[in-house]
């Protein structure tokens, strides 16, 4: 049931997983919105006025007011539109755990991708190893903190962590093709299971960028190779 | 209060409602104590020795092994911004965050900016090598300038009374004074950032804040006596030892 609460515009880029997070949340909640693809090589005046501090996507504009940063936007959506499904747990302690692990994922795990991309040979091996260790710690932590809910296979709906993790890790095949294999059932079996389940979710399937298109984009961005 | 007596008795530690594991000089820990005091929440404070981390800290924050940690009815919450939101949601008197979702998002945005840009760039400027120092200081000042503009014309970040963002910015002015001395740099002055300067004068006069806030001279003392000052390139403090 959609709740019309004023005009919603999302400024994003199709290849940005942070933007996909926001689109997923809007779609999940049945919130109608207009999407504007922003060319990051030629940022529009309008866009710059909406996020003058960081000049990054995604930016959500609701009734003319802008909100930036994917996680902040997700929480804003959750608070503004009281529709189900709820993205975050109601209980403050459960919420705190979700926020903690989301921060861990974004600030530690995601931060390890760039060192992998820019390094080669032994250095890259080392970077991949670090990435896997962090992923392992993440896996164990989530398992411990959400014993009834993890893995999120059984739930039919996506939550905050599913959105945050799914939008990047579900693209692993493209990353493997362009950069390196960083992620396997042997090294991180539980997360792999979670990601596979997420990839099968109809909304995730709809929102994730097509594999080939993403591969081309990654080659361009990471290797300077143009199709 | 000696922390070792509590650490040796885990049963006693588990009883009691709210505990804060922290370090008095930490920029992040004072946020938590202020929040609890503002809400009239009784808590027990445990001072952690960061050079010799206790089993309790390692048990309650095994992932990062860092302070602050809030333990509520035996359940730990880590990371200062996560803890602040938890406190605000659990004890609803004197709300820290605005009710309006847009204003709330704005407060959260600026809190991240302070943590991710202001604090890190100030540290980077302090630690920068001689040839990089000027650029690093400029970058730090750019972030501080943004905060200065943010508080312009306002009494506190929270409005008439202090709120979430005031607690987050909190001891930054004192920490900046310390980083200036440690790194031999100049980051702030009343002329460059007048609104930030005005805010900090008002903020530290608030009784709850004044009661416990990291002081630059204590920070300097800690760093010089611990030998940590030596790790900072070109530190005037290290060389004066």
Coordinates of C-alpha atoms in Angstrom, one line a residue:
Chain A
X1 CA 0.0 0.0 0.0
X2 CA 1.7 3.1 -1.1
X3 CA 1.6 6.2 1.0
X4 CA 1.9 9.4 -1.0
X5 CA 3.8 11.8 1.0
X6 CA 5.1 14.3 -1.4
X7 CA 7.5 14.1 -4.3
X8 CA 10.5 11.8 -4.2
X9 CA 13.4 12.1 -6.5
X10 CA 16.5 9.9 -6.4
X11 CA 19.7 11.1 -8.0
X12 CA 22.0 8.2 -8.7
X13 CA 24.1 6.2 -11.1
X14 CA 23.1 2.8 -12.3
X15 CA 26.4 1.2 -11.4
X16 CA 26.6 2.5 -7.9
X17 CA 25.6 -0.1 -5.3
X18 CA 24.9 2.7 -2.8
X19 CA 22.2 4.0 -5.2
X20 CA 20.8 0.5 -5.6
X21 CA 20.4 0.3 -1.9
X22 CA 18.1 3.3 -1.9
X23 CA 16.1 2.1 -4.9
X24 CA 15.6 -1.2 -3.3
X25 CA 14.3 0.4 -0.1
X26 CA 11.9 2.6 -2.0
X27 CA 10.6 -0.3 -4.1
X28 CA 10.3 -2.5 -1.1
X29 CA 8.1 0.0 0.7
X30 CA 6.1 0.8 -2.5
X31 CA 7.2 4.4 -2.5
X32 CA 6.7 6.0 -6.0
X33 CA 9.8 8.0 -7.0
X34 CA 11.5 9.6 -10.0
X35 CA 14.9 8.5 -10.8
X36 CA 17.5 10.8 -12.3
X37 CA 20.7 9.3 -13.7
X38 CA 23.5 11.7 -12.9
X39 CA 26.6 11.8 -15.1
X40 CA 29.4 11.9 -12.5
X41 CA 31.9 13.1 -15.1
X42 CA 29.8 16.2 -15.7
X43 CA 27.9 16.9 -12.5
X44 CA 25.0 19.1 -13.0
X45 CA 24.5 22.4 -11.1
X46 CA 21.4 21.0 -9.6
X47 CA 23.1 17.9 -8.3
X48 CA 26.0 19.9 -6.8
X49 CA 23.5 22.2 -5.0
X50 CA 21.9 19.1 -3.5
X51 CA 25.0 17.5 -2.0
X52 CA 27.5 20.3 -1.8
X53 CA 29.6 18.7 0.9
X54 CA 30.4 15.4 -0.7
X55 CA 29.2 15.8 -4.3
X56 CA 28.3 12.1 -4.4
X57 CA 25.4 9.9 -5.3
X58 CA 22.9 8.8 -4.0
X59 CA 21.0 11.9 -3.0
X60 CA 17.3 11.6 -2.2
X61 CA 15.2 14.7 -2.6
X62 CA 11.9 14.6 -0.8
X63 CA 9.6 17.6 -1.1
X64 CA 12.5 19.6 -2.3
X65 CA 14.8 18.8 0.7
X66 CA 17.8 16.6 0.1
X67 CA 19.3 13.8 2.1
X68 CA 22.7 12.3 1.3
X69 CA 24.6 9.1 2.2
X70 CA 22.9 5.7 1.5
X71 CA 22.7 4.5 5.1
X72 CA 21.2 7.8 6.3
X73 CA 18.8 7.8 3.4
X74 CA 17.7 4.2 4.3
X75 CA 16.9 5.3 7.9
X76 CA 15.1 8.4 6.6
X77 CA 12.9 6.2 4.4
X78 CA 12.2 3.9 7.3
X79 CA 11.2 6.8 9.5
X80 CA 9.2 8.8 7.0
X81 CA 7.2 6.0 5.5
X82 CA 5.7 3.8 8.1
X83 CA 4.8 1.1 5.6
X84 CA 5.8 -2.5 5.9
X85 CA 8.1 -4.1 5.5
X86 CA 10.1 -2.6 8.2
X87 CA 13.8 -2.5 7.3
X88 CA 15.1 -2.2 10.8
X89 CA 14.1 -4.1 14.0
X90 CA 11.8 -2.4 16.5
X91 CA 13.9 -3.3 19.5
X92 CA 16.6 -0.7 20.2
X93 CA 19.2 -3.4 21.1
X94 CA 18.5 -5.3 17.9
X95 CA 18.7 -2.1 16.0
X96 CA 22.1 -1.2 17.6
X97 CA 23.4 -4.6 16.5
X98 CA 22.2 -4.1 12.9
X99 CA 23.8 -0.6 12.8
X100 CA 27.0 -1.9 14.3
X101 CA 27.4 -4.7 11.7
X102 CA 26.4 -2.4 8.8
X103 CA 29.1 0.0 9.9
X104 CA 31.6 -2.9 10.0
X105 CA 30.6 -4.0 6.6
X106 CA 30.8 -0.5 5.0
X107 CA 33.8 0.8 6.9
X108 CA 36.0 -2.4 7.1
X109 CA 34.9 -4.9 4.4
X110 CA 34.0 -2.5 1.6
X111 CA 37.1 -0.5 2.3
X112 CA 39.2 -3.6 1.5
X113 CA 38.0 -3.7 -2.1
X114 CA 40.0 -0.8 -3.4
X115 CA 43.4 -2.2 -2.2
X116 CA 42.5 -5.4 -4.0
X117 CA 41.6 -3.5 -7.2
X118 CA 44.8 -1.4 -7.3
X119 CA 47.3 -4.1 -6.3
X120 CA 48.9 -6.9 -8.2
X121 CA 50.7 -10.2 -7.5
X122 CA 51.7 -10.8 -3.9
X123 CA 50.3 -7.6 -2.6
X124 CA 46.9 -8.5 -4.1
X125 CA 47.1 -12.0 -2.6
X126 CA 47.6 -10.3 0.8
X127 CA 44.8 -7.9 0.3
X128 CA 42.4 -10.7 -0.7
X129 CA 43.4 -12.7 2.4
X130 CA 42.7 -9.7 4.6
X131 CA 39.3 -9.3 2.9
X132 CA 38.4 -12.9 3.5
X133 CA 39.5 -12.6 7.2
X134 CA 37.2 -9.6 7.7
X135 CA 34.4 -11.4 5.9
X136 CA 34.9 -14.4 8.2
X137 CA 34.8 -12.1 11.3
X138 CA 31.6 -10.5 9.9
X139 CA 30.1 -14.0 9.3
X140 CA 30.9 -15.1 12.8
X141 CA 29.7 -11.9 14.4
X142 CA 26.4 -11.9 12.5
X143 CA 25.9 -15.5 13.4
X144 CA 26.4 -14.8 17.1
X145 CA 24.4 -11.6 17.2
X146 CA 21.4 -12.8 15.2
X147 CA 21.1 -16.5 16.0
X148 CA 17.5 -16.8 15.0
X149 CA 17.6 -14.7 11.9
X150 CA 20.8 -15.5 10.3
X151 CA 21.1 -16.6 7.6
X152 CA 18.3 -14.6 6.1
X153 CA 17.1 -17.4 3.8
X154 CA 13.9 -18.1 5.5
X155 CA 12.6 -14.5 5.5
X156 CA 10.7 -13.6 2.4
X157 CA 11.5 -10.0 2.8
X158 CA 14.7 -8.0 2.7
X159 CA 16.0 -6.0 5.7
X160 CA 18.5 -3.3 6.2
X161 CA 21.5 -5.7 6.3
X162 CA 20.3 -7.7 3.4
X163 CA 20.1 -4.5 1.3
X164 CA 23.5 -3.2 2.4
X165 CA 25.3 -6.5 1.9
X166 CA 23.3 -7.8 -1.1
X167 CA 23.8 -4.8 -3.3
X168 CA 27.6 -5.2 -3.3
X169 CA 28.2 -8.9 -2.7
X170 CA 25.5 -10.0 -5.2
X171 CA 27.7 -8.5 -7.9
X172 CA 30.6 -10.8 -7.0
X173 CA 30.6 -12.6 -10.4
X174 CA 31.3 -9.3 -12.2
X175 CA 34.1 -8.5 -9.7
X176 CA 35.6 -11.9 -10.2
X177 CA 35.6 -11.5 -13.9
X178 CA 37.2 -8.1 -14.0
X179 CA 39.4 -8.0 -10.9
X180 CA 40.0 -11.2 -9.0
X181 CA 38.2 -14.1 -7.3
X182 CA 37.8 -12.9 -3.7
X183 CA 34.9 -14.8 -2.5
X184 CA 34.2 -18.5 -2.5
X185 CA 31.9 -21.1 -0.9
X186 CA 35.1 -22.7 0.7
X187 CA 36.3 -19.6 2.4
X188 CA 33.0 -18.0 3.4
X189 CA 30.3 -20.7 3.1
X190 CA 27.7 -19.0 5.2
X191 CA 27.9 -15.6 3.5
X192 CA 28.0 -17.3 0.1
X193 CA 24.7 -19.0 1.1
X194 CA 23.2 -15.7 2.1
X195 CA 24.3 -14.0 -1.1
X196 CA 22.9 -16.8 -3.2
X197 CA 19.6 -16.5 -1.5
X198 CA 19.6 -12.8 -1.9
X199 CA 20.4 -13.1 -5.6
X200 CA 17.2 -15.2 -6.0
X201 CA 15.0 -12.6 -4.3
X202 CA 12.7 -11.2 -7.1
X203 CA 13.3 -7.5 -6.1
X204 CA 17.1 -8.0 -5.9
X205 CA 17.0 -9.7 -9.3
X206 CA 15.1 -6.7 -10.7
X207 CA 17.3 -4.0 -9.2
X208 CA 20.8 -5.4 -9.7
X209 CA 22.5 -4.2 -12.8
X210 CA 22.8 -6.7 -15.7
X211 CA 26.1 -8.7 -15.4
X212 CA 27.6 -7.8 -18.8
X213 CA 26.8 -4.1 -18.5
X214 CA 28.4 -4.1 -15.0
X215 CA 31.5 -6.0 -16.3
X216 CA 32.0 -3.4 -19.0
X217 CA 31.6 -0.6 -16.4
X218 CA 34.0 -2.2 -14.0
X219 CA 36.6 -2.7 -16.7
X220 CA 36.3 0.9 -17.6
X221 CA 36.4 2.1 -14.0
X222 CA 39.1 -0.2 -12.6
X223 CA 41.2 -1.0 -15.5
X224 CA 40.7 2.0 -17.7
X225 CA 39.6 -0.4 -20.4
X226 CA 36.8 0.9 -22.6
X227 CA 34.5 -1.5 -24.6
Chain B
X1 CA 37.4 4.0 41.5
X2 CA 39.9 1.3 40.8
X3 CA 38.8 -0.7 37.8
X4 CA 40.8 -3.8 38.7
X5 CA 38.5 -4.7 41.6
X6 CA 35.5 -5.0 39.3
X7 CA 37.3 -6.9 36.6
X8 CA 38.3 -9.6 39.1
X9 CA 34.7 -10.2 40.0
X10 CA 32.6 -11.0 36.9
X11 CA 29.5 -11.8 38.9
X12 CA 29.4 -8.4 40.4
X13 CA 30.1 -6.9 37.0
X14 CA 27.1 -8.6 35.4
X15 CA 24.7 -7.2 38.0
X16 CA 23.6 -3.6 37.8
X17 CA 21.9 -1.9 35.0
X18 CA 24.1 0.4 33.0
X19 CA 27.8 0.4 32.7
X20 CA 30.1 2.5 30.6
X21 CA 33.5 1.2 29.7
X22 CA 35.6 4.1 28.7
X23 CA 38.7 6.2 28.8
X24 CA 38.5 9.7 30.3
X25 CA 40.6 11.3 27.6
X26 CA 38.7 9.8 24.8
X27 CA 36.8 12.1 22.5
X28 CA 34.2 9.4 21.9
X29 CA 33.6 8.2 25.4
X30 CA 32.6 11.5 26.9
X31 CA 29.7 11.6 24.4
X32 CA 28.2 8.6 26.1
X33 CA 28.5 9.8 29.6
X34 CA 27.1 13.2 28.7
X35 CA 24.1 11.5 27.0
X36 CA 23.4 9.4 30.0
X37 CA 23.7 12.3 32.4
X38 CA 21.4 14.5 30.3
X39 CA 18.8 11.8 30.5
X40 CA 19.3 11.2 34.2
X41 CA 20.4 7.6 33.7
X42 CA 22.4 6.2 36.5
X43 CA 25.4 4.3 35.4
X44 CA 28.6 2.8 36.6
X45 CA 31.8 4.0 34.9
X46 CA 34.8 1.8 34.4
X47 CA 38.0 3.4 33.3
X48 CA 39.9 1.3 30.8
X49 CA 43.7 1.2 30.5
X50 CA 44.1 1.3 26.8
X51 CA 47.7 0.1 27.0
X52 CA 46.6 -3.0 28.9
X53 CA 43.1 -3.9 27.8
X54 CA 41.0 -5.7 30.4
X55 CA 39.3 -9.1 29.8
X56 CA 36.0 -7.3 30.3
X57 CA 36.6 -5.0 27.4
X58 CA 37.7 -7.8 25.2
X59 CA 34.6 -9.8 26.2
X60 CA 32.2 -7.0 25.5
X61 CA 33.8 -5.6 22.3
X62 CA 35.6 -8.6 20.8
X63 CA 35.3 -7.2 17.3
X64 CA 37.1 -3.9 17.7
X65 CA 38.4 -4.1 21.2
X66 CA 37.7 -0.4 21.6
X67 CA 36.0 2.0 23.9
X68 CA 33.4 3.2 24.5
X69 CA 31.2 0.3 25.3
X70 CA 27.8 0.6 26.9
X71 CA 26.6 -2.4 28.8
X72 CA 22.9 -2.4 29.5
X73 CA 21.6 -5.3 31.5
X74 CA 24.6 -7.3 30.5
X75 CA 24.2 -6.6 26.8
X76 CA 27.0 -4.6 25.1
X77 CA 26.6 -1.9 22.5
X78 CA 29.8 -0.5 20.8
X79 CA 30.7 2.5 18.7
X80 CA 29.8 5.9 20.0
X81 CA 27.3 7.0 17.4
X82 CA 25.5 3.6 17.6
X83 CA 25.5 3.9 21.4
X84 CA 24.1 7.4 21.3
X85 CA 21.2 6.3 19.1
X86 CA 20.6 3.3 21.4
X87 CA 20.5 5.6 24.5
X88 CA 18.1 8.0 22.8
X89 CA 15.8 5.2 21.8
X90 CA 15.9 3.4 25.2
X91 CA 15.6 6.4 27.5
X92 CA 13.2 8.9 26.0
X93 CA 13.5 11.8 28.4
X94 CA 15.4 14.8 27.0
X95 CA 15.6 13.5 23.4
X96 CA 19.0 14.0 21.8
X97 CA 18.0 13.6 18.2
X98 CA 15.2 15.8 16.6
X99 CA 11.9 14.0 16.1
X100 CA 11.5 15.2 12.5
X101 CA 13.0 12.6 10.1
X102 CA 14.7 15.3 7.9
X103 CA 16.3 17.1 10.9
X104 CA 17.3 13.7 12.3
X105 CA 19.0 12.8 9.0
X106 CA 20.8 16.1 8.9
X107 CA 22.1 15.6 12.5
X108 CA 23.3 12.1 11.5
X109 CA 24.9 13.4 8.4
X110 CA 26.9 16.0 10.3
X111 CA 27.9 13.5 13.0
X112 CA 29.5 11.3 10.4
X113 CA 31.1 14.3 8.8
X114 CA 32.7 15.2 12.2
X115 CA 33.9 11.7 12.7
X116 CA 35.0 10.9 9.2
X117 CA 36.3 14.2 8.1
X118 CA 37.1 16.6 10.9
X119 CA 38.7 14.3 13.3
X120 CA 40.6 12.2 10.8
X121 CA 41.9 15.2 8.9
X122 CA 43.0 16.9 12.1
X123 CA 44.9 13.8 13.1
X124 CA 46.4 13.5 9.6
X125 CA 47.5 17.2 9.8
X126 CA 49.1 16.4 13.2
X127 CA 51.0 13.4 11.9
X128 CA 51.9 14.7 8.5
X129 CA 55.5 14.8 7.4
X130 CA 57.0 18.3 7.0
X131 CA 56.5 18.5 3.2
X132 CA 52.9 17.5 3.5
X133 CA 51.9 19.4 6.5
X134 CA 50.7 22.6 4.9
X135 CA 48.3 20.7 2.6
X136 CA 47.1 18.5 5.4
X137 CA 46.4 21.5 7.6
X138 CA 44.5 23.2 4.8
X139 CA 42.3 20.1 4.4
X140 CA 41.6 19.9 8.1
X141 CA 40.7 23.6 8.2
X142 CA 38.4 23.1 5.2
X143 CA 36.3 20.6 7.2
X144 CA 36.4 22.8 10.3
X145 CA 35.2 25.7 8.3
X146 CA 32.2 23.8 7.2
X147 CA 31.3 23.1 10.8
X148 CA 31.9 26.7 11.7
X149 CA 29.4 27.7 9.0
X150 CA 26.9 25.1 10.3
X151 CA 26.8 26.7 13.8
X152 CA 26.8 30.2 12.5
X153 CA 23.9 32.2 14.1
X154 CA 22.9 29.3 16.3
X155 CA 23.3 28.9 20.1
X156 CA 23.9 25.2 19.9
X157 CA 23.8 22.6 17.1
X158 CA 20.6 21.3 18.8
X159 CA 19.0 24.8 18.9
X160 CA 18.3 26.4 22.3
X161 CA 19.6 23.4 24.2
X162 CA 22.3 20.9 23.3
X163 CA 21.5 17.8 21.3
X164 CA 23.1 14.9 19.5
X165 CA 25.4 16.9 17.3
X166 CA 26.6 19.1 20.2
X167 CA 27.7 15.9 22.0
X168 CA 29.4 14.6 18.9
X169 CA 31.3 17.7 18.3
X170 CA 31.8 17.9 22.0
X171 CA 35.4 17.8 23.0
X172 CA 36.7 18.5 19.5
X173 CA 37.9 22.0 20.4
X174 CA 40.0 20.6 23.3
X175 CA 41.3 17.8 21.1
X176 CA 42.2 20.3 18.4
X177 CA 44.3 22.4 20.9
X178 CA 46.1 19.2 21.9
X179 CA 46.7 18.1 18.3
X180 CA 48.0 21.6 17.5
X181 CA 50.6 21.3 20.2
X182 CA 51.4 17.7 19.4
X183 CA 51.9 18.3 15.8
X184 CA 53.3 21.9 15.9
X185 CA 50.4 23.1 13.8
X186 CA 47.7 25.7 13.9
X187 CA 44.2 24.5 13.2
X188 CA 41.7 26.8 14.8
X189 CA 41.6 30.3 16.0
X190 CA 38.8 32.6 17.1
X191 CA 39.1 34.8 14.0
X192 CA 39.1 32.0 11.4
X193 CA 36.2 30.1 13.0
X194 CA 34.3 32.6 15.1
X195 CA 31.1 30.7 15.4
X196 CA 32.8 27.4 16.3
X197 CA 34.8 29.3 18.9
X198 CA 31.7 30.9 20.4
X199 CA 29.9 27.6 20.5
X200 CA 32.8 25.9 22.3
X201 CA 32.9 28.6 25.0
X202 CA 29.2 28.1 25.7
X203 CA 29.4 24.3 25.5
X204 CA 32.1 23.8 28.1
X205 CA 30.2 26.0 30.6
X206 CA 27.3 23.6 30.8
X207 CA 27.6 21.9 34.2
X208 CA 27.3 18.3 32.9
X209 CA 29.9 19.0 30.3
X210 CA 32.2 20.9 32.6
X211 CA 32.1 18.0 35.1
X212 CA 34.0 15.7 32.7
X213 CA 35.6 16.7 29.5
X214 CA 39.1 15.8 28.1
X215 CA 41.4 18.7 28.7
X216 CA 44.2 19.6 26.4
X217 CA 46.9 19.6 29.1
X218 CA 45.8 16.1 30.2
X219 CA 46.0 14.9 26.7
X220 CA 49.4 16.4 26.2
X221 CA 50.6 14.9 29.5
X222 CA 49.3 11.4 28.5
X223 CA 50.9 11.5 25.2
X224 CA 54.3 12.7 26.4
X225 CA 54.5 10.4 29.4
X226 CA 53.4 7.4 27.4
X227 CA 56.0 7.9 24.8
X228 CA 53.3 8.1 22.1
X229 CA 54.4 11.6 21.2
X230 CA 57.4 10.1 19.6
X231 CA 55.3 8.5 17.0
X232 CA 54.2 11.8 15.7
X233 CA 56.6 13.2 13.1
X234 CA 58.2 16.5 14.0
X235 CA 56.3 16.6 17.2
X236 CA 57.5 19.5 19.4
X237 CA 56.4 17.5 22.4
X238 CA 58.5 14.5 21.5
X239 CA 61.6 16.6 20.9
X240 CA 61.2 18.4 24.2
X241 CA 61.4 15.3 26.2

